[in-house]
């Protein structure tokens, strides 16, 4: 399944090099992907490959994201960094020490503003029960962030934003997709499954975007930098979750393109998308990522995918030039 330069593999099989193409082999035969038309590979099932294949895609600048049989994200492989900057890494580290709270607050503020924009659509369509939460997002979040002096306090405000957001689903989503609480590992109902899958896809897209900048993936501001994860990708993906992940979910569920009995695995208590469900979600997700709109400030058409990379460049300007960091805001869309 191909979406622009992104290739998704849903079946078990083997990946290998064949001349100047990527060859995927399984019981149905051989399938070939032109190397020059591929930038990302998603393996959504058990797929085998060797180091020769990894060297081949590394030389071509291809990022590969690996999921296990149950659809859980295992990790990403990307070529050695070609935009390494020791100078920027030092400045990024200094920004973490001196400006962490300011940047973290900007990220959380953007989450609140983008959720407000997404939910206001439903408020305008007679879901008046959303008004207390919308008012809280608009009037109280900035005040709460203003008085925070520790990262733990900022994270608490962020947690409150998401918790109240999830609670608002009962006002505009079908009962099958309302959830009592957010459960991540493993998801325990259809909505948690959709959120986990969508957030993981966005996280991997952010990894690929940051790879094409001089930023260090391990030095983050809202999330604590620690071994074993690209924490800066977690930071930069946050503002896009309401816009990309949740608008995709709300559209698919609202239009009944995804249905619990039809698109989730019954044997796993409907807490995991089946193959058909994954294909439907990925198709909608990629369509939204590549959707273009006229940007208010840039005065030109851009895609959400491009805005993800632009946020990386904005963060670099904050780190190097001391500019205020303002993550992507949905209201910038004309």
PDB file of N, CA, C and O in Angstrom, residues 11 39 43 50-53 67 86 90 113 137-138 152 156 158 183-184 206 209 214 257 266 269 297 301 313 316:
ATOM      1  N   UNK A  11       1.514  -7.698   5.320  1.00  0.00           N
ATOM      2  CA  UNK A  11       1.629  -9.162   5.334  1.00  0.00           C
ATOM      3  C   UNK A  11       2.981  -9.612   5.880  1.00  0.00           C
ATOM      4  O   UNK A  11       3.961  -8.866   5.855  1.00  0.00           O
ATOM      5  N   UNK A  39      10.445   6.788   0.609  1.00  0.00           N
ATOM      6  CA  UNK A  39      11.139   7.534   1.652  1.00  0.00           C
ATOM      7  C   UNK A  39      10.900   6.939   3.041  1.00  0.00           C
ATOM      8  O   UNK A  39      11.711   7.112   3.935  1.00  0.00           O
ATOM      9  N   UNK A  43       6.498  -1.533   8.394  1.00  0.00           N
ATOM     10  CA  UNK A  43       6.294  -2.985   8.457  1.00  0.00           C
ATOM     11  C   UNK A  43       5.294  -3.262   9.575  1.00  0.00           C
ATOM     12  O   UNK A  43       5.639  -3.192  10.757  1.00  0.00           O
ATOM     13  N   UNK A  50      17.867  -8.618   6.225  1.00  0.00           N
ATOM     14  CA  UNK A  50      19.230  -8.773   6.720  1.00  0.00           C
ATOM     15  C   UNK A  50      19.967  -7.437   6.694  1.00  0.00           C
ATOM     16  O   UNK A  50      19.430  -6.418   6.271  1.00  0.00           O
ATOM     17  N   UNK A  51      21.215  -7.449   7.148  1.00  0.00           N
ATOM     18  CA  UNK A  51      21.979  -6.200   7.225  1.00  0.00           C
ATOM     19  C   UNK A  51      22.276  -5.634   5.837  1.00  0.00           C
ATOM     20  O   UNK A  51      22.431  -4.423   5.688  1.00  0.00           O
ATOM     21  N   UNK A  52      22.364  -6.513   4.849  1.00  0.00           N
ATOM     22  CA  UNK A  52      22.582  -6.046   3.474  1.00  0.00           C
ATOM     23  C   UNK A  52      21.421  -5.160   3.031  1.00  0.00           C
ATOM     24  O   UNK A  52      21.615  -4.120   2.387  1.00  0.00           O
ATOM     25  N   UNK A  53      20.194  -5.566   3.407  1.00  0.00           N
ATOM     26  CA  UNK A  53      19.016  -4.764   3.059  1.00  0.00           C
ATOM     27  C   UNK A  53      19.031  -3.439   3.813  1.00  0.00           C
ATOM     28  O   UNK A  53      18.738  -2.382   3.242  1.00  0.00           O
ATOM     29  N   UNK A  67       6.600  -2.699  13.376  1.00  0.00           N
ATOM     30  CA  UNK A  67       5.538  -3.057  14.312  1.00  0.00           C
ATOM     31  C   UNK A  67       5.510  -4.580  14.437  1.00  0.00           C
ATOM     32  O   UNK A  67       5.814  -5.293  13.480  1.00  0.00           O
ATOM     33  N   UNK A  86      27.443  19.710  15.955  1.00  0.00           N
ATOM     34  CA  UNK A  86      27.862  19.764  17.358  1.00  0.00           C
ATOM     35  C   UNK A  86      27.507  21.092  17.996  1.00  0.00           C
ATOM     36  O   UNK A  86      27.087  21.149  19.157  1.00  0.00           O
ATOM     37  N   UNK A  90      25.064  21.550  21.347  1.00  0.00           N
ATOM     38  CA  UNK A  90      25.468  22.270  22.561  1.00  0.00           C
ATOM     39  C   UNK A  90      24.425  23.335  22.909  1.00  0.00           C
ATOM     40  O   UNK A  90      23.996  23.464  24.064  1.00  0.00           O
ATOM     41  N   UNK A 113      -4.979  25.149  22.566  1.00  0.00           N
ATOM     42  CA  UNK A 113      -5.573  25.959  21.500  1.00  0.00           C
ATOM     43  C   UNK A 113      -6.076  25.098  20.341  1.00  0.00           C
ATOM     44  O   UNK A 113      -7.139  25.363  19.772  1.00  0.00           O
ATOM     45  N   UNK A 137     -10.465  25.801  28.465  1.00  0.00           N
ATOM     46  CA  UNK A 137      -9.312  25.810  27.562  1.00  0.00           C
ATOM     47  C   UNK A 137      -8.914  27.232  27.189  1.00  0.00           C
ATOM     48  O   UNK A 137      -7.730  27.576  27.150  1.00  0.00           O
ATOM     49  N   UNK A 138      -9.910  28.043  26.922  1.00  0.00           N
ATOM     50  CA  UNK A 138      -9.658  29.399  26.432  1.00  0.00           C
ATOM     51  C   UNK A 138      -9.240  30.355  27.541  1.00  0.00           C
ATOM     52  O   UNK A 138      -8.377  31.223  27.332  1.00  0.00           O
ATOM     53  N   UNK A 152       6.990  19.403  36.419  1.00  0.00           N
ATOM     54  CA  UNK A 152       5.936  18.497  36.882  1.00  0.00           C
ATOM     55  C   UNK A 152       4.582  19.194  36.902  1.00  0.00           C
ATOM     56  O   UNK A 152       3.553  18.584  36.617  1.00  0.00           O
ATOM     57  N   UNK A 156       1.282  18.313  34.690  1.00  0.00           N
ATOM     58  CA  UNK A 156      -0.022  18.120  35.325  1.00  0.00           C
ATOM     59  C   UNK A 156      -1.113  18.868  34.558  1.00  0.00           C
ATOM     60  O   UNK A 156      -2.206  18.334  34.334  1.00  0.00           O
ATOM     61  N   UNK A 158      -1.001  19.657  31.407  1.00  0.00           N
ATOM     62  CA  UNK A 158      -1.179  18.915  30.162  1.00  0.00           C
ATOM     63  C   UNK A 158      -2.071  17.690  30.392  1.00  0.00           C
ATOM     64  O   UNK A 158      -2.966  17.402  29.593  1.00  0.00           O
ATOM     65  N   UNK A 183      -6.057   4.212  28.308  1.00  0.00           N
ATOM     66  CA  UNK A 183      -5.198   3.059  28.609  1.00  0.00           C
ATOM     67  C   UNK A 183      -4.311   2.822  27.399  1.00  0.00           C
ATOM     68  O   UNK A 183      -4.803   2.659  26.289  1.00  0.00           O
ATOM     69  N   UNK A 184      -2.992   2.784  27.617  1.00  0.00           N
ATOM     70  CA  UNK A 184      -2.048   2.751  26.495  1.00  0.00           C
ATOM     71  C   UNK A 184      -1.482   1.365  26.211  1.00  0.00           C
ATOM     72  O   UNK A 184      -1.420   0.925  25.083  1.00  0.00           O
ATOM     73  N   UNK A 206       7.066  12.194  12.907  1.00  0.00           N
ATOM     74  CA  UNK A 206       7.866  13.258  13.507  1.00  0.00           C
ATOM     75  C   UNK A 206       9.340  12.862  13.559  1.00  0.00           C
ATOM     76  O   UNK A 206      10.223  13.699  13.318  1.00  0.00           O
ATOM     77  N   UNK A 209      10.674  13.496  10.196  1.00  0.00           N
ATOM     78  CA  UNK A 209      10.810  14.934   9.921  1.00  0.00           C
ATOM     79  C   UNK A 209      12.038  15.519  10.614  1.00  0.00           C
ATOM     80  O   UNK A 209      12.798  16.285  10.006  1.00  0.00           O
ATOM     81  N   UNK A 214      18.825  19.620  11.814  1.00  0.00           N
ATOM     82  CA  UNK A 214      20.046  19.472  12.611  1.00  0.00           C
ATOM     83  C   UNK A 214      19.748  19.215  14.088  1.00  0.00           C
ATOM     84  O   UNK A 214      20.677  19.173  14.915  1.00  0.00           O
ATOM     85  N   UNK A 257     -17.122   5.030   8.972  1.00  0.00           N
ATOM     86  CA  UNK A 257     -16.174   4.323   8.114  1.00  0.00           C
ATOM     87  C   UNK A 257     -15.413   3.270   8.909  1.00  0.00           C
ATOM     88  O   UNK A 257     -14.890   2.305   8.343  1.00  0.00           O
ATOM     89  N   UNK A 266     -12.041  -9.234  17.223  1.00  0.00           N
ATOM     90  CA  UNK A 266     -12.962  -9.760  18.235  1.00  0.00           C
ATOM     91  C   UNK A 266     -12.217 -10.570  19.285  1.00  0.00           C
ATOM     92  O   UNK A 266     -12.541 -10.524  20.475  1.00  0.00           O
ATOM     93  N   UNK A 269     -10.905  -8.630  22.251  1.00  0.00           N
ATOM     94  CA  UNK A 269     -11.907  -7.775  22.899  1.00  0.00           C
ATOM     95  C   UNK A 269     -12.064  -6.432  22.180  1.00  0.00           C
ATOM     96  O   UNK A 269     -12.298  -5.403  22.809  1.00  0.00           O
ATOM     97  N   UNK A 297       0.463  32.983   7.870  1.00  0.00           N
ATOM     98  CA  UNK A 297       1.710  33.741   7.983  1.00  0.00           C
ATOM     99  C   UNK A 297       2.605  33.566   6.762  1.00  0.00           C
ATOM    100  O   UNK A 297       3.258  34.509   6.319  1.00  0.00           O
ATOM    101  N   UNK A 301       0.519  27.789   0.124  1.00  0.00           N
ATOM    102  CA  UNK A 301      -0.060  26.507   0.493  1.00  0.00           C
ATOM    103  C   UNK A 301       1.015  25.565   1.048  1.00  0.00           C
ATOM    104  O   UNK A 301       2.111  25.456   0.487  1.00  0.00           O
ATOM    105  N   UNK A 313      12.218  23.584  12.379  1.00  0.00           N
ATOM    106  CA  UNK A 313      12.999  24.777  12.018  1.00  0.00           C
ATOM    107  C   UNK A 313      12.717  25.935  12.984  1.00  0.00           C
ATOM    108  O   UNK A 313      13.618  26.715  13.327  1.00  0.00           O
ATOM    109  N   UNK A 316      14.713  25.406  16.043  1.00  0.00           N
ATOM    110  CA  UNK A 316      16.117  25.750  15.813  1.00  0.00           C
ATOM    111  C   UNK A 316      16.326  27.255  15.964  1.00  0.00           C
ATOM    112  O   UNK A 316      17.303  27.711  16.584  1.00  0.00           O
TER     113      UNK A 316
END
